[in-house]
Amino acid sequence: LEEDTFFSTQSPKVDDNHGRESRPEQEVADGARYTGQWLGAKKEGLGTLKWPSGSEYIGAFKEDQPCGDGTLRMPDGLVYKGQFSGDRANNEGMCFQRDGMYYV
């Protein structure tokens, strides 16, 4: 007698990523490289974007742009941790300099 699927002990598959998929590192605009989640052809969810200059953003993306919580590291040692909106830091965070100074 086969197991009745109604009483199956297997958990149903749930899409916890809201349709997003993780992909390996890919080259995007201007030689930058992105690793993380995508929704179709746009960066969406969590990821890392590295520019040829040495700058790096790690955090949330929405509609192909940094948006939400993230960290931006610059080659000169400057680090901004906080909120991003419309591809820009929106001043709701902290900025740390290499010499130990920081700004809120």
PDB file of C-alpha atoms in Angstrom:
ATOM      1  CA  LEU A   1       0.000   0.000   0.000  1.00  0.00           C
ATOM      2  CA  GLU A   2       1.459   3.387  -1.014  1.00  0.00           C
ATOM      3  CA  GLU A   3       1.657   6.235   1.444  1.00  0.00           C
ATOM      4  CA  ASP A   4      -1.226   8.652   1.128  1.00  0.00           C
ATOM      5  CA  THR A   5       0.247  11.987   0.008  1.00  0.00           C
ATOM      6  CA  PHE A   6      -2.219  13.866   2.215  1.00  0.00           C
ATOM      7  CA  PHE A   7      -0.538  12.395   5.295  1.00  0.00           C
ATOM      8  CA  SER A   8       3.008  12.644   3.955  1.00  0.00           C
ATOM      9  CA  THR A   9       5.708  13.566   6.482  1.00  0.00           C
ATOM     10  CA  GLN A  10       7.628  15.560   3.870  1.00  0.00           C
ATOM     11  CA  SER A  11       7.479  19.328   4.236  1.00  0.00           C
ATOM     12  CA  PRO A  12       6.070  21.289   1.318  1.00  0.00           C
ATOM     13  CA  LYS A  13       8.573  23.407  -0.612  1.00  0.00           C
ATOM     14  CA  VAL A  14       8.340  27.027   0.444  1.00  0.00           C
ATOM     15  CA  ASP A  15       9.871  29.910  -1.501  1.00  0.00           C
ATOM     16  CA  ASP A  16      11.626  31.851   1.272  1.00  0.00           C
ATOM     17  CA  ASN A  17      13.384  34.149  -1.219  1.00  0.00           C
ATOM     18  CA  HIS A  18      10.266  35.713  -2.760  1.00  0.00           C
ATOM     19  CA  GLY A  19      11.242  34.532  -6.227  1.00  0.00           C
ATOM     20  CA  ARG A  20      14.883  35.602  -5.885  1.00  0.00           C
ATOM     21  CA  GLU A  21      17.701  33.314  -6.908  1.00  0.00           C
ATOM     22  CA  SER A  22      21.350  33.296  -5.864  1.00  0.00           C
ATOM     23  CA  ARG A  23      23.884  33.362  -8.671  1.00  0.00           C
ATOM     24  CA  PRO A  24      27.678  33.159  -8.790  1.00  0.00           C
ATOM     25  CA  GLU A  25      29.798  36.258  -9.359  1.00  0.00           C
ATOM     26  CA  GLN A  26      28.972  38.108 -12.582  1.00  0.00           C
ATOM     27  CA  GLU A  27      30.364  41.174 -14.269  1.00  0.00           C
ATOM     28  CA  VAL A  28      27.884  44.046 -14.317  1.00  0.00           C
ATOM     29  CA  ALA A  29      28.161  47.699 -15.455  1.00  0.00           C
ATOM     30  CA  ASP A  30      31.563  49.425 -15.708  1.00  0.00           C
ATOM     31  CA  GLY A  31      33.583  46.315 -14.839  1.00  0.00           C
ATOM     32  CA  ALA A  32      32.016  45.914 -11.391  1.00  0.00           C
ATOM     33  CA  ARG A  33      31.389  42.365 -10.135  1.00  0.00           C
ATOM     34  CA  TYR A  34      28.249  41.242  -8.282  1.00  0.00           C
ATOM     35  CA  THR A  35      27.618  38.113  -6.238  1.00  0.00           C
ATOM     36  CA  GLY A  36      24.240  37.556  -4.626  1.00  0.00           C
ATOM     37  CA  GLN A  37      20.519  37.406  -5.167  1.00  0.00           C
ATOM     38  CA  TRP A  38      18.695  38.356  -8.345  1.00  0.00           C
ATOM     39  CA  LEU A  39      15.074  38.809  -9.318  1.00  0.00           C
ATOM     40  CA  GLY A  40      15.031  38.315 -13.056  1.00  0.00           C
ATOM     41  CA  ALA A  41      17.732  40.556 -14.530  1.00  0.00           C
ATOM     42  CA  LYS A  42      17.984  42.878 -11.481  1.00  0.00           C
ATOM     43  CA  LYS A  43      20.062  42.722  -8.314  1.00  0.00           C
ATOM     44  CA  GLU A  44      17.473  42.136  -5.576  1.00  0.00           C
ATOM     45  CA  GLY A  45      18.006  40.890  -2.015  1.00  0.00           C
ATOM     46  CA  LEU A  46      21.404  40.422  -0.385  1.00  0.00           C
ATOM     47  CA  GLY A  47      24.655  40.707  -2.297  1.00  0.00           C
ATOM     48  CA  THR A  48      28.162  42.067  -2.715  1.00  0.00           C
ATOM     49  CA  LEU A  49      29.171  44.565  -5.396  1.00  0.00           C
ATOM     50  CA  LYS A  50      32.894  45.171  -6.043  1.00  0.00           C
ATOM     51  CA  TRP A  51      34.199  47.947  -8.290  1.00  0.00           C
ATOM     52  CA  PRO A  52      37.542  47.922 -10.132  1.00  0.00           C
ATOM     53  CA  SER A  53      38.627  50.888  -7.947  1.00  0.00           C
ATOM     54  CA  GLY A  54      38.617  48.599  -4.892  1.00  0.00           C
ATOM     55  CA  SER A  55      35.373  49.914  -3.377  1.00  0.00           C
ATOM     56  CA  GLU A  56      32.945  47.292  -2.118  1.00  0.00           C
ATOM     57  CA  TYR A  57      29.281  47.355  -1.036  1.00  0.00           C
ATOM     58  CA  ILE A  58      27.852  44.486   1.007  1.00  0.00           C
ATOM     59  CA  GLY A  59      24.166  44.566   1.836  1.00  0.00           C
ATOM     60  CA  ALA A  60      20.632  44.830   0.531  1.00  0.00           C
ATOM     61  CA  PHE A  61      19.630  45.616  -3.056  1.00  0.00           C
ATOM     62  CA  LYS A  62      16.275  46.634  -4.490  1.00  0.00           C
ATOM     63  CA  GLU A  63      15.516  47.294  -8.147  1.00  0.00           C
ATOM     64  CA  ASP A  64      19.213  46.871  -9.078  1.00  0.00           C
ATOM     65  CA  GLN A  65      20.506  49.447  -6.532  1.00  0.00           C
ATOM     66  CA  PRO A  66      21.855  49.416  -2.976  1.00  0.00           C
ATOM     67  CA  CYS A  67      18.807  49.981  -0.768  1.00  0.00           C
ATOM     68  CA  GLY A  68      18.346  49.232   2.939  1.00  0.00           C
ATOM     69  CA  ASP A  69      21.068  48.054   5.348  1.00  0.00           C
ATOM     70  CA  GLY A  70      24.575  47.898   3.949  1.00  0.00           C
ATOM     71  CA  THR A  71      28.282  48.572   4.331  1.00  0.00           C
ATOM     72  CA  LEU A  72      30.378  50.528   1.842  1.00  0.00           C
ATOM     73  CA  ARG A  73      34.172  50.119   2.067  1.00  0.00           C
ATOM     74  CA  MET A  74      36.410  52.517   0.145  1.00  0.00           C
ATOM     75  CA  PRO A  75      40.035  51.830  -0.873  1.00  0.00           C
ATOM     76  CA  ASP A  76      41.277  54.696   1.361  1.00  0.00           C
ATOM     77  CA  GLY A  77      39.921  52.882   4.453  1.00  0.00           C
ATOM     78  CA  LEU A  78      36.691  54.871   4.828  1.00  0.00           C
ATOM     79  CA  VAL A  79      33.754  52.638   5.857  1.00  0.00           C
ATOM     80  CA  TYR A  80      30.083  53.642   5.967  1.00  0.00           C
ATOM     81  CA  LYS A  81      27.656  51.324   7.763  1.00  0.00           C
ATOM     82  CA  GLY A  82      23.996  52.183   7.632  1.00  0.00           C
ATOM     83  CA  GLN A  83      21.040  52.803   5.383  1.00  0.00           C
ATOM     84  CA  PHE A  84      21.107  53.238   1.614  1.00  0.00           C
ATOM     85  CA  SER A  85      18.351  54.551  -0.616  1.00  0.00           C
ATOM     86  CA  GLY A  86      18.355  55.185  -4.347  1.00  0.00           C
ATOM     87  CA  ASP A  87      21.963  53.985  -4.717  1.00  0.00           C
ATOM     88  CA  ARG A  88      23.233  56.439  -2.075  1.00  0.00           C
ATOM     89  CA  ALA A  89      23.979  56.482   1.652  1.00  0.00           C
ATOM     90  CA  ASN A  90      21.075  58.342   3.233  1.00  0.00           C
ATOM     91  CA  ASN A  91      22.936  59.601   6.349  1.00  0.00           C
ATOM     92  CA  GLU A  92      21.274  57.136   8.720  1.00  0.00           C
ATOM     93  CA  GLY A  93      24.436  55.335   9.734  1.00  0.00           C
ATOM     94  CA  MET A  94      28.031  55.701  10.859  1.00  0.00           C
ATOM     95  CA  CYS A  95      31.132  56.625   8.902  1.00  0.00           C
ATOM     96  CA  PHE A  96      34.492  55.287  10.123  1.00  0.00           C
ATOM     97  CA  GLN A  97      37.896  56.579   9.011  1.00  0.00           C
ATOM     98  CA  ARG A  98      41.150  54.627   8.985  1.00  0.00           C
ATOM     99  CA  ASP A  99      42.587  56.834  11.773  1.00  0.00           C
ATOM    100  CA  GLY A 100      39.811  55.743  14.169  1.00  0.00           C
ATOM    101  CA  MET A 101      37.626  58.831  13.839  1.00  0.00           C
ATOM    102  CA  TYR A 102      33.950  58.184  13.251  1.00  0.00           C
ATOM    103  CA  TYR A 103      30.843  60.218  12.520  1.00  0.00           C
ATOM    104  CA  VAL A 104      27.220  59.483  13.292  1.00  0.00           C
TER     105      VAL A 104
END
